[in-house]
N, CA and C atoms as an extended XYZ file, in Angstrom:
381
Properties=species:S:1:pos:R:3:atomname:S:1:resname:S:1:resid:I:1 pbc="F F F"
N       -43.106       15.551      -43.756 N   UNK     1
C       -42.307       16.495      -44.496 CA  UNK     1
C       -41.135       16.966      -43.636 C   UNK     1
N       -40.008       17.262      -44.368 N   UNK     2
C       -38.897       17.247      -43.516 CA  UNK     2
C       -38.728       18.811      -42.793 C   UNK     2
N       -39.017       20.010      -43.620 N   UNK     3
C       -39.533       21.503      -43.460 CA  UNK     3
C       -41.002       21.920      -43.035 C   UNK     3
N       -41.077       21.151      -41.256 N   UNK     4
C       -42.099       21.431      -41.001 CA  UNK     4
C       -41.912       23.066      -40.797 C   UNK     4
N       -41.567       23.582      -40.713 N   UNK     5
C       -41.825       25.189      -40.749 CA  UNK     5
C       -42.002       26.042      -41.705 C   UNK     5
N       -42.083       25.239      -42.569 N   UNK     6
C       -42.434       26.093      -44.520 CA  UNK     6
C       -43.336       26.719      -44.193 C   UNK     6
N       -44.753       26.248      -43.721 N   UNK     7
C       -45.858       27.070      -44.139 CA  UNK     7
C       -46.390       28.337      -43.624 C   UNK     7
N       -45.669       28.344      -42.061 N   UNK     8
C       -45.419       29.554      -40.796 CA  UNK     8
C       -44.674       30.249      -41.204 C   UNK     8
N       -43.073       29.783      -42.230 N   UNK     9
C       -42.266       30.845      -42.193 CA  UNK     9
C       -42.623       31.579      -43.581 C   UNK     9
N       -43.111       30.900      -44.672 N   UNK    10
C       -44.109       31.807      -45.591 CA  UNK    10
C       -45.159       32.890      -44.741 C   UNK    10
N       -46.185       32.652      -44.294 N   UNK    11
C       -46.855       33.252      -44.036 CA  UNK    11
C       -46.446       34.274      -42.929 C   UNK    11
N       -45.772       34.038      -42.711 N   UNK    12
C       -44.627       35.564      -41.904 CA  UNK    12
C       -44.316       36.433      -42.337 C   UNK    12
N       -43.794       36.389      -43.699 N   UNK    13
C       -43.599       37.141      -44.498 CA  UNK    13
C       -44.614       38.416      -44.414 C   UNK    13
N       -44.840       39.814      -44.506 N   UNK    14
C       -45.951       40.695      -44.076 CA  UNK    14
C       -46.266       40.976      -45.643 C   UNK    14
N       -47.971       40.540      -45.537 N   UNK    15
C       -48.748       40.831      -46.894 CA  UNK    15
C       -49.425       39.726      -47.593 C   UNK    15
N       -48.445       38.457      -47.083 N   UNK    16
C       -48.533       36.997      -47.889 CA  UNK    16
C       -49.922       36.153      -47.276 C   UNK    16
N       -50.260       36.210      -48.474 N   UNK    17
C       -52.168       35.125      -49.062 CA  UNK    17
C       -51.324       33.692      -48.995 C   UNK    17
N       -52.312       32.847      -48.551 N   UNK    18
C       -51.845       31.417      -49.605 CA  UNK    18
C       -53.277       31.090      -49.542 C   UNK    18
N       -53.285       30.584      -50.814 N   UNK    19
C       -54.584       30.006      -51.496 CA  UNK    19
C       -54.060       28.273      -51.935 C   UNK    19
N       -55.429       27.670      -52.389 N   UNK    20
C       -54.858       26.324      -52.659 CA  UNK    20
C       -55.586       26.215      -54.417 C   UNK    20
N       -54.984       25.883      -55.059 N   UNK    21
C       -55.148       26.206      -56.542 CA  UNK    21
C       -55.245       24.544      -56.818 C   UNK    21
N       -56.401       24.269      -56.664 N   UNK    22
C       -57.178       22.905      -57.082 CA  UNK    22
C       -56.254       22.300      -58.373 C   UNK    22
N       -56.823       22.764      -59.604 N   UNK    23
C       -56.555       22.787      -60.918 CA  UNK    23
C       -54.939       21.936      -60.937 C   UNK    23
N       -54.128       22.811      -59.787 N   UNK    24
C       -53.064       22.174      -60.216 CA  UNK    24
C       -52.145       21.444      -58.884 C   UNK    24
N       -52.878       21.385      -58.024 N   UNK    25
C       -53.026       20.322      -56.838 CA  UNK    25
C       -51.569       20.935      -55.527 C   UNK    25
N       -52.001       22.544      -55.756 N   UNK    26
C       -50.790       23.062      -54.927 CA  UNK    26
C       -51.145       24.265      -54.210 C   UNK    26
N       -50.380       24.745      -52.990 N   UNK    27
C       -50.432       25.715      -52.232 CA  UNK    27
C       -49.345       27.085      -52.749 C   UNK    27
N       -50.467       27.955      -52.830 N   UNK    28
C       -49.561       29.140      -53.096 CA  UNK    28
C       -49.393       30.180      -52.359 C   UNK    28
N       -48.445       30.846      -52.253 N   UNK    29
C       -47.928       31.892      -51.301 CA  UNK    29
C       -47.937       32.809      -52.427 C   UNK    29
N       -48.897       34.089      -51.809 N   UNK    30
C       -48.872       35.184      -52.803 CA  UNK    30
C       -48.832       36.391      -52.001 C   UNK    30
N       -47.879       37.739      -53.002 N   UNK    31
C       -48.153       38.928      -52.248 CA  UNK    31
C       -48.497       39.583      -53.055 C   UNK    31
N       -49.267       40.645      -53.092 N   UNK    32
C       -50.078       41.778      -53.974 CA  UNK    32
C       -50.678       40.763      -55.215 C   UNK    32
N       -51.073       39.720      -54.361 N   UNK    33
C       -51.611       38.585      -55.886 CA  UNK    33
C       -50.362       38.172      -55.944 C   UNK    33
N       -49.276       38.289      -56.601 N   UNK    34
C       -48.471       37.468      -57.473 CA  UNK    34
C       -47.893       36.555      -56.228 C   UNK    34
N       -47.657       35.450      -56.962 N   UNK    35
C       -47.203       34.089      -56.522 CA  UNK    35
C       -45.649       34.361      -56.153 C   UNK    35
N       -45.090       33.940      -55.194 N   UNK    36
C       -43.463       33.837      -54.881 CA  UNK    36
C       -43.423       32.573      -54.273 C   UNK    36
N       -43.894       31.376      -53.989 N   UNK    37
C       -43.739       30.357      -53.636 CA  UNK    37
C       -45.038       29.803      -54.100 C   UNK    37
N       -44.955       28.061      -54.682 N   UNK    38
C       -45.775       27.531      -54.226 CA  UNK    38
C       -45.187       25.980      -54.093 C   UNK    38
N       -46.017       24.979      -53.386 N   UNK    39
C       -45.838       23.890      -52.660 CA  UNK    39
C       -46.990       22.772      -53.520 C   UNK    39
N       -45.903       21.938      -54.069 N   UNK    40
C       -46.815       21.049      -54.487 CA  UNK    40
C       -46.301       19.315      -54.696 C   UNK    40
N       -46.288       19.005      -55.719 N   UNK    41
C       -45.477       18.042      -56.500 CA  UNK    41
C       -45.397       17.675      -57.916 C   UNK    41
N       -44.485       17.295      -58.156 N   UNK    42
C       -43.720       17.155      -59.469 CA  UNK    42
C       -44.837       15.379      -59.883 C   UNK    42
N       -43.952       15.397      -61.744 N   UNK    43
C       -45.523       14.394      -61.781 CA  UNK    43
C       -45.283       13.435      -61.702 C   UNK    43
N       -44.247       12.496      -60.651 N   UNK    44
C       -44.296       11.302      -59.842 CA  UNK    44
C       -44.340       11.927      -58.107 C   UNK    44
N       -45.269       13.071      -57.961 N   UNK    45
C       -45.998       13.292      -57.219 CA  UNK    45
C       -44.849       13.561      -55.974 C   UNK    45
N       -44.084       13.655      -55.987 N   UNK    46
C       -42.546       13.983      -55.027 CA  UNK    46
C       -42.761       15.660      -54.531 C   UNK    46
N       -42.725       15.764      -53.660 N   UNK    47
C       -43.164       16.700      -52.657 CA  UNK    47
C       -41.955       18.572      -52.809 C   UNK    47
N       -42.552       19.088      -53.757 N   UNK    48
C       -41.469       20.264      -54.270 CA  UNK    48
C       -42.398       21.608      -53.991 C   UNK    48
N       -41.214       22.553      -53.473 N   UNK    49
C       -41.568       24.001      -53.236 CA  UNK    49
C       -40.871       24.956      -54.923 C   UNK    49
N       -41.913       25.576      -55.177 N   UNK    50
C       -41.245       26.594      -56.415 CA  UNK    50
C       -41.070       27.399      -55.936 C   UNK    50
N       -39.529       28.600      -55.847 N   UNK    51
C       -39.662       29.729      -55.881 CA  UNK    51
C       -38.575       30.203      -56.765 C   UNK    51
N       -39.052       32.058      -57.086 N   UNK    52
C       -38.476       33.206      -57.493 CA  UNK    52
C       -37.307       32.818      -56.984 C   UNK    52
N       -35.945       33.045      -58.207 N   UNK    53
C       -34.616       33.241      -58.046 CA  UNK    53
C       -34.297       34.560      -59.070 C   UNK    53
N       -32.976       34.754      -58.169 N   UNK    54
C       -32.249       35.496      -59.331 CA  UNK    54
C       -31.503       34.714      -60.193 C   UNK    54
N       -30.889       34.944      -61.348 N   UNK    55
C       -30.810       33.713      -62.363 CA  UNK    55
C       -29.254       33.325      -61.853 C   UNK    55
N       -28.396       34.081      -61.741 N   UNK    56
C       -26.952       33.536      -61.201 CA  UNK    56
C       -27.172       32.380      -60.052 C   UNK    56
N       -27.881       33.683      -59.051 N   UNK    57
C       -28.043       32.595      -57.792 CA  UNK    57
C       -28.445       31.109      -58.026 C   UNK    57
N       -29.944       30.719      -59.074 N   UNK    58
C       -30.052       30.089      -59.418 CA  UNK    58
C       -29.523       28.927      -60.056 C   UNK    58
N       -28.436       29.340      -60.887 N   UNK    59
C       -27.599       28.294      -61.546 CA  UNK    59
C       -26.915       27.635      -60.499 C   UNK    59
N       -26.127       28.604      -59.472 N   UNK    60
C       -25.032       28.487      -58.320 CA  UNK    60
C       -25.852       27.113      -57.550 C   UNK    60
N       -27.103       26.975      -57.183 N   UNK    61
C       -27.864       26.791      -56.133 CA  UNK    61
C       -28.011       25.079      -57.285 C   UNK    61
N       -28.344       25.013      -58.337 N   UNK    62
C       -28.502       23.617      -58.803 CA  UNK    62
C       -27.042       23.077      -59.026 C   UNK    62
N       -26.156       23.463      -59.036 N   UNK    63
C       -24.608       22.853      -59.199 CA  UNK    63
C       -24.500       22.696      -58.077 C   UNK    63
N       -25.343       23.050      -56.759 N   UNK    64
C       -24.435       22.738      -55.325 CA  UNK    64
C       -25.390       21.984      -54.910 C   UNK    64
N       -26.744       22.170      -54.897 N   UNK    65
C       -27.939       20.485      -54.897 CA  UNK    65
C       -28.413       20.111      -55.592 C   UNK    65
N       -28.311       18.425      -55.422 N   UNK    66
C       -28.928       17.732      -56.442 CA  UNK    66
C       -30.453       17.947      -56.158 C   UNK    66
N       -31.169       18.176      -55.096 N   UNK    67
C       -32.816       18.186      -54.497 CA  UNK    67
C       -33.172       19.711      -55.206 C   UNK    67
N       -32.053       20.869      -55.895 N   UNK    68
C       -32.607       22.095      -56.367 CA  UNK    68
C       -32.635       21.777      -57.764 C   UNK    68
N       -33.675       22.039      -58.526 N   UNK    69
C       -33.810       21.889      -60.139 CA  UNK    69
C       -34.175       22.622      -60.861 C   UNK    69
N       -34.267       23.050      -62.090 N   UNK    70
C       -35.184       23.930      -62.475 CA  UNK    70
C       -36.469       23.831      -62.350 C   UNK    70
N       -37.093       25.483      -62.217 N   UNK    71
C       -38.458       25.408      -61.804 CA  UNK    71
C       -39.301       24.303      -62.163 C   UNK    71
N       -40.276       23.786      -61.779 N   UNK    72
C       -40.681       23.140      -62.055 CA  UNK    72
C       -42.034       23.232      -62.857 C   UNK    72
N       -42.733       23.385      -64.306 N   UNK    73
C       -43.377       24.144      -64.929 CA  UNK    73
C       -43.308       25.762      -64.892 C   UNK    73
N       -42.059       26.045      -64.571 N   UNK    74
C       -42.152       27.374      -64.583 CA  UNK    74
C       -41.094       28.031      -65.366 C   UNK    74
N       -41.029       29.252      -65.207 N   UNK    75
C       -39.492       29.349      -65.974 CA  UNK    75
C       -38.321       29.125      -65.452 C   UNK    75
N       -37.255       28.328      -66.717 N   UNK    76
C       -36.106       28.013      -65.649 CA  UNK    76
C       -35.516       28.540      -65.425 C   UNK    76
N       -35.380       30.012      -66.259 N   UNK    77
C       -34.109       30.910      -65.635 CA  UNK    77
C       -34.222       31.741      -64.507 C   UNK    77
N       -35.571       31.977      -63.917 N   UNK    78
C       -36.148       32.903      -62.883 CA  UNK    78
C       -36.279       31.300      -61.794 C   UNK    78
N       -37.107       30.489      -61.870 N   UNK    79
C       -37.371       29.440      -60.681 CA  UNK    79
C       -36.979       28.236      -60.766 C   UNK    79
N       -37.111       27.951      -59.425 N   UNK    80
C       -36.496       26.689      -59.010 CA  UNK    80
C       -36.818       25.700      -57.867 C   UNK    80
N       -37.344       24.657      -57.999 N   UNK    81
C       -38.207       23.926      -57.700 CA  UNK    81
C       -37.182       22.852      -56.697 C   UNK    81
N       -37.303       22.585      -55.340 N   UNK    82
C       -36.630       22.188      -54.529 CA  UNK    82
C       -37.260       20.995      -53.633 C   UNK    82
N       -36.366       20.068      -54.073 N   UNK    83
C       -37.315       18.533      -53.503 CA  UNK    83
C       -37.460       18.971      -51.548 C   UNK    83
N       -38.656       18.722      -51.404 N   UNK    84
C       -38.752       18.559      -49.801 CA  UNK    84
C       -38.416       17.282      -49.324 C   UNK    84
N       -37.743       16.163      -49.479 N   UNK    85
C       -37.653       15.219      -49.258 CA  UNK    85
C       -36.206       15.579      -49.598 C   UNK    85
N       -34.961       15.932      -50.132 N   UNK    86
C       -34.359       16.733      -49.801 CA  UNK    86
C       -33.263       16.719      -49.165 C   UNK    86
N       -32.060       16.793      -49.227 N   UNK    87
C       -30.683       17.746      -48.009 CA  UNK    87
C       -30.608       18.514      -47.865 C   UNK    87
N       -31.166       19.670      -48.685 N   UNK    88
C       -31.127       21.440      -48.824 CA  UNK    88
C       -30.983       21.738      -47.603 C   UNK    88
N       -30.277       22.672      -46.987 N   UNK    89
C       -30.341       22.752      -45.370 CA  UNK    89
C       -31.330       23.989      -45.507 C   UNK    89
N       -32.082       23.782      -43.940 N   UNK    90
C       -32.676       24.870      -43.900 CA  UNK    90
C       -32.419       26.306      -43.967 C   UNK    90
N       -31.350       26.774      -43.726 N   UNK    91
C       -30.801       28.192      -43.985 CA  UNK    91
C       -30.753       28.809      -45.257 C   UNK    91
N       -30.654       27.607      -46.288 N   UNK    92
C       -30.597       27.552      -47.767 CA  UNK    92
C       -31.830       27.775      -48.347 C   UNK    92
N       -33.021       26.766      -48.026 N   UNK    93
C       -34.432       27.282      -48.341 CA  UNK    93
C       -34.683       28.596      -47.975 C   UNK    93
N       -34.380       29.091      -46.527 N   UNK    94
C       -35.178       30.234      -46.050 CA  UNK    94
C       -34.577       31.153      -46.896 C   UNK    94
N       -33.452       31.384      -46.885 N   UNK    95
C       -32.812       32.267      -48.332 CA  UNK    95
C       -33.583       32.192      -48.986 C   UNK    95
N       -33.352       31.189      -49.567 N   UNK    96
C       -34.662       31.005      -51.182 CA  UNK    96
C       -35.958       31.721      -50.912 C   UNK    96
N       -36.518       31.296      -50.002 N   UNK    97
C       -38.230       32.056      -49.469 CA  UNK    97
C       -37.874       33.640      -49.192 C   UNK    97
N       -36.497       33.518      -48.835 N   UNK    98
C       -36.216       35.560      -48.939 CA  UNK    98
C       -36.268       35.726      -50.016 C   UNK    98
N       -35.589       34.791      -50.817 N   UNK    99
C       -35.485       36.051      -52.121 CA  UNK    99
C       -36.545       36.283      -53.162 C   UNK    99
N       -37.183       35.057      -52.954 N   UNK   100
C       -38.856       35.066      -54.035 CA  UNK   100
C       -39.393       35.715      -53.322 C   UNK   100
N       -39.918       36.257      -52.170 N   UNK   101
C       -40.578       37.286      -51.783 CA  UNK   101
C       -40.514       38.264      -52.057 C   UNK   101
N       -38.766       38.777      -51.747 N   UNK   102
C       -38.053       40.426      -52.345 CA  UNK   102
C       -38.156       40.536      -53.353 C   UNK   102
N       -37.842       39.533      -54.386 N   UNK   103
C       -38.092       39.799      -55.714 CA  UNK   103
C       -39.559       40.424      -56.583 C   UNK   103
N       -40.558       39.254      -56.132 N   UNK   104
C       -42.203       39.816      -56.404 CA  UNK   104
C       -42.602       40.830      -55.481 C   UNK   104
N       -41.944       41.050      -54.542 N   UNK   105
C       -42.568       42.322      -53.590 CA  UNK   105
C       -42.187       43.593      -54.810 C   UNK   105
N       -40.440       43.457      -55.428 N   UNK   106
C       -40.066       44.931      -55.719 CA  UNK   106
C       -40.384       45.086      -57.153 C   UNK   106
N       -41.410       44.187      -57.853 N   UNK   107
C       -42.310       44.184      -58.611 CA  UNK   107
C       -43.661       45.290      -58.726 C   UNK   107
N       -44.260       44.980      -57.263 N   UNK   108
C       -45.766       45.465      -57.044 CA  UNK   108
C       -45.591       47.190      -57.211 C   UNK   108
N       -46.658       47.584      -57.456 N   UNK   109
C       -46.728       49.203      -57.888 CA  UNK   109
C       -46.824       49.353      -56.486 C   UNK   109
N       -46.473       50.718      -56.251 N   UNK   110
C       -46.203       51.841      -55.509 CA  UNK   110
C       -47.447       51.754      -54.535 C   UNK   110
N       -48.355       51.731      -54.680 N   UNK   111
C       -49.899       51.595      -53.984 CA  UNK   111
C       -50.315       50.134      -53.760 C   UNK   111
N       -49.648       49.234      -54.391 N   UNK   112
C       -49.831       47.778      -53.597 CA  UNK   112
C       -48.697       47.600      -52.787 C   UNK   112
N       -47.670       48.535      -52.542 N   UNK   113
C       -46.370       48.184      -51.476 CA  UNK   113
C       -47.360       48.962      -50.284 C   UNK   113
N       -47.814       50.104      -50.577 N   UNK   114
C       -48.362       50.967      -49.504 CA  UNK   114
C       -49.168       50.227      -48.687 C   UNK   114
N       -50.754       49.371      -49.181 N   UNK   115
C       -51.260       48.342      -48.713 CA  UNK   115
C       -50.607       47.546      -47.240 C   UNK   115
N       -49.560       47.180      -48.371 N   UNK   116
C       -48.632       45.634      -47.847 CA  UNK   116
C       -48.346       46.089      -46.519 C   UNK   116
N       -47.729       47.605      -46.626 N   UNK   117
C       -46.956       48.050      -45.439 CA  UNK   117
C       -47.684       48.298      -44.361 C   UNK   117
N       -48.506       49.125      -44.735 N   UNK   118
C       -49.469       49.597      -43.665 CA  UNK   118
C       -50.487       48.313      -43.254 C   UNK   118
N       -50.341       47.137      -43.824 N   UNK   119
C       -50.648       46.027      -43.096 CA  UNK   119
C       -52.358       45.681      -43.889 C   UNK   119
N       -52.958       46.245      -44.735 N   UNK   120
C       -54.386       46.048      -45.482 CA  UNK   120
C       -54.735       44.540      -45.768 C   UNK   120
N       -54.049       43.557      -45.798 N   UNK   121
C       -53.662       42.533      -46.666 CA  UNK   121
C       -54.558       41.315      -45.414 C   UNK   121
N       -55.208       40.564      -45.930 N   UNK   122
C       -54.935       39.190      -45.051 CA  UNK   122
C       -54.077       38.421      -45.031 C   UNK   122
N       -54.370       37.361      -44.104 N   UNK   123
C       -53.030       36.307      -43.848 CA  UNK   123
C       -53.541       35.356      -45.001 C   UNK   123
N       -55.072       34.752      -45.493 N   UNK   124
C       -54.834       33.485      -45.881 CA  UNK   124
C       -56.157       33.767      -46.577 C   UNK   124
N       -56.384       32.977      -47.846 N   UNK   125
C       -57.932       33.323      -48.578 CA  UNK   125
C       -58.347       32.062      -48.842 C   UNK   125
N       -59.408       31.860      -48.527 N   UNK   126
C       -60.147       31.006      -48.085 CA  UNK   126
C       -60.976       30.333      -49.973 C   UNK   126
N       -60.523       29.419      -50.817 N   UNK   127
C       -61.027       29.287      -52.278 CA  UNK   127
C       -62.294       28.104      -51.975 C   UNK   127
């Protein structure tokens, strides 16, 4: 994989689970529960990360790579599904992994940010 640092620089993030969700043959990055990344493949099995966009950014981000697409089973106006095999430069993903985080973080109620902050959370859950 060309982003060997995906799975360290997810889990850096403070609060973030990743679980592996059998059913649909992918790794997910979750905070307060909800999903902001996950890592899987598309169904000629091609190696793609989903995350949370804002919808402008989003459009901006598939007119400037061909490897960024709409989400991939997800919604297209919120996500966007990014070939790891790939030119995306890395500065461009890690953006992306900022902003699906910020986004589902400023989601969570008031008492699951408190958690997050004060650190309650594990790194990784074991399915």
């Amino acid at each position: 994989m060309k982003y060997e640092w995906l799975d360290e620089y997810c889990l850096s993030k403070k609060g973030t689970q990743k679980d592996f969700k059998v059913e649909w043959d992918a790794t997910r990055y979750l905070i307060g529960g909800k999903m902001f990344a996950m890592q899987g493949g598309d169904k000629e099995k091609k190696a793609i990360i989903t995350l949370k966009c804002d919808p402008l950014f989003t459009r901006s981000l598939r007119e400037q790579y061909k490897h960024i697409v709409a989400g991939y089973y997800m919604n297209k106006e919120h996500w966007n599904s990014l070939y790891l095999e790939g030119d995306v430069p890395d500065d461009i993903l890690k953006q992306m992994i900022d902003m699906s985080y910020e986004l589902v973080l400023g989601k969570l109620s008031k008492k699951m940010l408190k958690e997050i902050i004060e650190g309650n959370n594990q790194k990784a859950v074991e399915n």
